[in-house]
Amino acid sequence: MADADALTELLERDAITRLMVRYADRIDANDPVGAAACFAPDGLGVYWGDFRGREAIAERLTGILAGFHATSHHLSNVQIELTGPTTATAQSYVYAFHRIKGSFEHTHYWGRWVDQLTKVDGEWLFARREVVGVGSFTPGVEAGPDDHPGHPGRL
């Protein structure tokens, strides 16, 4: 790979990573419209159901975030694969701390964000983002075997 190609690839990966971080930041800022703006206009958010388009995604995120007084999302194990000049796939592990509205109890969530990305007018956006749960813990709440699908093909 030529030096210019390697530099371009690094810059593209950095732009995608910054998109992932911006999404988590907008979630933690209780800004569902800002989080939905991280999607392509016809993007698909898979949040325990399919939600297509920024308006539908923002509405779904508004409903999810309405249950929390505070959230804190942390990404790790980010893997990005550039599949074309304007397409990519990615996945990242996510740990999220949530303080439940009303009771101020806390809950912990572990999962993956599985992404398909597209570059629109020079900007990387989510074409599809799926939340894949691995586990959660809420004091006093027992999780059932069907609550989270886990990591298919992994432990």
CSV table of C-alpha atoms in Angstrom, one decimal:
chain,number,residue,atom,x,y,z
A,1,MET,CA,0.0,0.0,0.0
A,2,ALA,CA,1.4,3.4,-1.0
A,3,ASP,CA,1.9,5.9,1.8
A,4,ALA,CA,-0.8,8.2,0.4
A,5,ASP,CA,-3.3,5.2,0.5
A,6,ALA,CA,-2.3,4.3,4.0
A,7,LEU,CA,-2.8,7.9,5.2
A,8,THR,CA,-6.2,8.1,3.5
A,9,GLU,CA,-7.2,4.8,5.2
A,10,LEU,CA,-6.1,6.1,8.6
A,11,LEU,CA,-8.1,9.4,8.0
A,12,GLU,CA,-11.2,7.5,7.0
A,13,ARG,CA,-11.0,5.2,10.0
A,14,ASP,CA,-10.5,8.2,12.3
A,15,ALA,CA,-13.6,9.9,10.8
A,16,ILE,CA,-15.7,6.8,11.4
A,17,THR,CA,-14.3,6.5,15.0
A,18,ARG,CA,-15.2,10.2,15.6
A,19,LEU,CA,-18.7,9.5,14.3
A,20,MET,CA,-19.1,6.6,16.8
A,21,VAL,CA,-17.9,8.9,19.6
A,22,ARG,CA,-20.2,11.7,18.5
A,23,TYR,CA,-23.2,9.4,18.6
A,24,ALA,CA,-22.4,8.2,22.2
A,25,ASP,CA,-21.8,11.9,23.2
A,26,ARG,CA,-25.2,12.9,21.8
A,27,ILE,CA,-26.9,10.0,23.6
A,28,ASP,CA,-25.3,11.0,26.9
A,29,ALA,CA,-26.3,14.7,26.3
A,30,ASN,CA,-29.9,13.5,26.0
A,31,ASP,CA,-29.9,14.8,22.4
A,32,PRO,CA,-31.8,12.2,20.4
A,33,VAL,CA,-32.0,14.5,17.4
A,34,GLY,CA,-28.3,15.0,17.4
A,35,ALA,CA,-27.7,11.2,17.7
A,36,ALA,CA,-30.1,10.6,14.8
A,37,ALA,CA,-28.2,13.1,12.7
A,38,CYS,CA,-25.3,10.6,12.8
A,39,PHE,CA,-27.4,8.5,10.4
A,40,ALA,CA,-27.8,8.8,6.7
A,41,PRO,CA,-31.2,10.4,5.9
A,42,ASP,CA,-32.7,7.0,5.1
A,43,GLY,CA,-30.6,5.1,7.7
A,44,LEU,CA,-31.9,2.2,9.8
A,45,GLY,CA,-31.6,2.1,13.6
A,46,VAL,CA,-32.2,-1.4,15.0
A,47,TYR,CA,-33.2,-0.8,18.6
A,48,TRP,CA,-35.3,-3.8,19.5
A,49,GLY,CA,-37.2,-3.1,16.3
A,50,ASP,CA,-36.5,-1.4,13.0
A,51,PHE,CA,-36.6,2.4,12.8
A,52,ARG,CA,-35.9,4.0,9.4
A,53,GLY,CA,-35.0,7.6,8.8
A,54,ARG,CA,-33.7,10.3,11.2
A,55,GLU,CA,-37.1,11.3,12.5
A,56,ALA,CA,-38.1,7.7,13.4
A,57,ILE,CA,-34.7,7.1,15.0
A,58,ALA,CA,-34.9,10.3,17.0
A,59,GLU,CA,-38.4,9.3,18.2
A,60,ARG,CA,-37.2,5.9,19.3
A,61,LEU,CA,-34.2,7.3,21.1
A,62,THR,CA,-36.4,9.9,22.8
A,63,GLY,CA,-38.5,7.0,24.1
A,64,ILE,CA,-35.5,5.1,25.3
A,65,LEU,CA,-33.8,8.0,27.0
A,66,ALA,CA,-37.0,9.2,28.7
A,67,GLY,CA,-36.5,6.4,31.2
A,68,PHE,CA,-33.1,7.6,32.4
A,69,HIS,CA,-31.9,10.5,34.6
A,70,ALA,CA,-28.3,10.0,33.3
A,71,THR,CA,-26.4,7.8,30.9
A,72,SER,CA,-22.7,7.2,30.3
A,73,HIS,CA,-21.6,5.2,27.2
A,74,HIS,CA,-18.1,3.8,26.8
A,75,LEU,CA,-16.7,2.2,23.6
A,76,SER,CA,-14.0,-0.3,23.1
A,77,ASN,CA,-12.8,-3.0,20.7
A,78,VAL,CA,-13.6,-0.8,17.7
A,79,GLN,CA,-13.1,-2.6,14.4
A,80,ILE,CA,-13.5,-0.8,11.1
A,81,GLU,CA,-13.4,-2.3,7.6
A,82,LEU,CA,-13.4,0.0,4.7
A,83,THR,CA,-15.3,-1.9,2.0
A,84,GLY,CA,-15.3,0.7,-0.7
A,85,PRO,CA,-14.6,4.4,-1.2
A,86,THR,CA,-18.0,5.3,0.3
A,87,THR,CA,-18.9,2.2,2.3
A,88,ALA,CA,-17.6,0.6,5.5
A,89,THR,CA,-18.6,-1.8,8.2
A,90,ALA,CA,-17.7,-1.5,11.9
A,91,GLN,CA,-18.5,-2.9,15.3
A,92,SER,CA,-17.6,-1.8,18.7
A,93,TYR,CA,-18.3,-3.0,22.2
A,94,VAL,CA,-20.3,-0.7,24.4
A,95,TYR,CA,-20.6,-0.5,28.2
A,96,ALA,CA,-23.4,1.8,29.4
A,97,PHE,CA,-24.2,3.0,32.8
A,98,HIS,CA,-27.8,4.3,33.3
A,99,ARG,CA,-29.4,6.0,36.2
A,100,ILE,CA,-33.1,5.2,36.1
A,101,LYS,CA,-35.5,8.2,36.2
A,102,GLY,CA,-37.6,8.4,39.3
A,103,SER,CA,-35.9,5.7,41.5
A,104,PHE,CA,-32.3,6.8,40.8
A,105,GLU,CA,-31.4,3.1,40.8
A,106,HIS,CA,-28.7,2.2,38.3
A,107,THR,CA,-28.3,-0.3,35.6
A,108,HIS,CA,-25.4,-1.6,33.6
A,109,TYR,CA,-25.5,-2.7,30.0
A,110,TRP,CA,-22.9,-4.6,27.9
A,111,GLY,CA,-23.3,-5.0,24.2
A,112,ARG,CA,-22.1,-4.4,20.7
A,113,TRP,CA,-22.9,-1.7,18.1
A,114,VAL,CA,-22.8,-3.4,14.7
A,115,ASP,CA,-22.7,-0.8,11.9
A,116,GLN,CA,-22.9,-0.4,8.1
A,117,LEU,CA,-21.6,3.0,7.1
A,118,THR,CA,-21.9,5.2,4.1
A,119,LYS,CA,-20.1,8.4,3.1
A,120,VAL,CA,-22.6,11.1,2.0
A,121,ASP,CA,-21.2,14.5,0.7
A,122,GLY,CA,-17.8,13.7,2.3
A,123,GLU,CA,-19.2,12.7,5.7
A,124,TRP,CA,-19.4,9.2,7.2
A,125,LEU,CA,-22.8,8.3,8.5
A,126,PHE,CA,-24.5,5.2,9.8
A,127,ALA,CA,-26.5,3.5,7.0
A,128,ARG,CA,-27.5,0.9,9.6
A,129,ARG,CA,-26.7,0.6,13.3
A,130,GLU,CA,-27.8,-2.4,15.4
A,131,VAL,CA,-27.7,-2.7,19.1
A,132,VAL,CA,-26.8,-6.2,20.1
A,133,GLY,CA,-27.2,-6.9,23.8
A,134,VAL,CA,-24.8,-9.2,25.6
A,135,GLY,CA,-26.0,-8.7,29.2
A,136,SER,CA,-27.3,-6.2,31.7
A,137,PHE,CA,-27.5,-5.8,35.4
A,138,THR,CA,-30.1,-3.9,37.4
A,139,PRO,CA,-30.2,-4.4,41.1
A,140,GLY,CA,-33.2,-6.6,42.0
A,141,VAL,CA,-34.0,-7.5,38.4
A,142,GLU,CA,-33.3,-11.0,37.2
A,143,ALA,CA,-32.3,-11.3,33.5
A,144,GLY,CA,-33.9,-14.1,31.5
A,145,PRO,CA,-32.1,-16.3,29.0
A,146,ASP,CA,-33.8,-14.5,26.1
A,147,ASP,CA,-33.1,-10.9,27.3
A,148,HIS,CA,-29.9,-10.6,25.2
A,149,PRO,CA,-28.7,-12.6,22.2
A,150,GLY,CA,-25.0,-12.2,23.2
A,151,HIS,CA,-22.2,-12.4,20.7
A,152,PRO,CA,-23.2,-14.8,17.9
A,153,GLY,CA,-20.3,-17.2,17.3
A,154,ARG,CA,-18.6,-16.0,20.4
A,155,LEU,CA,-18.8,-16.7,24.1
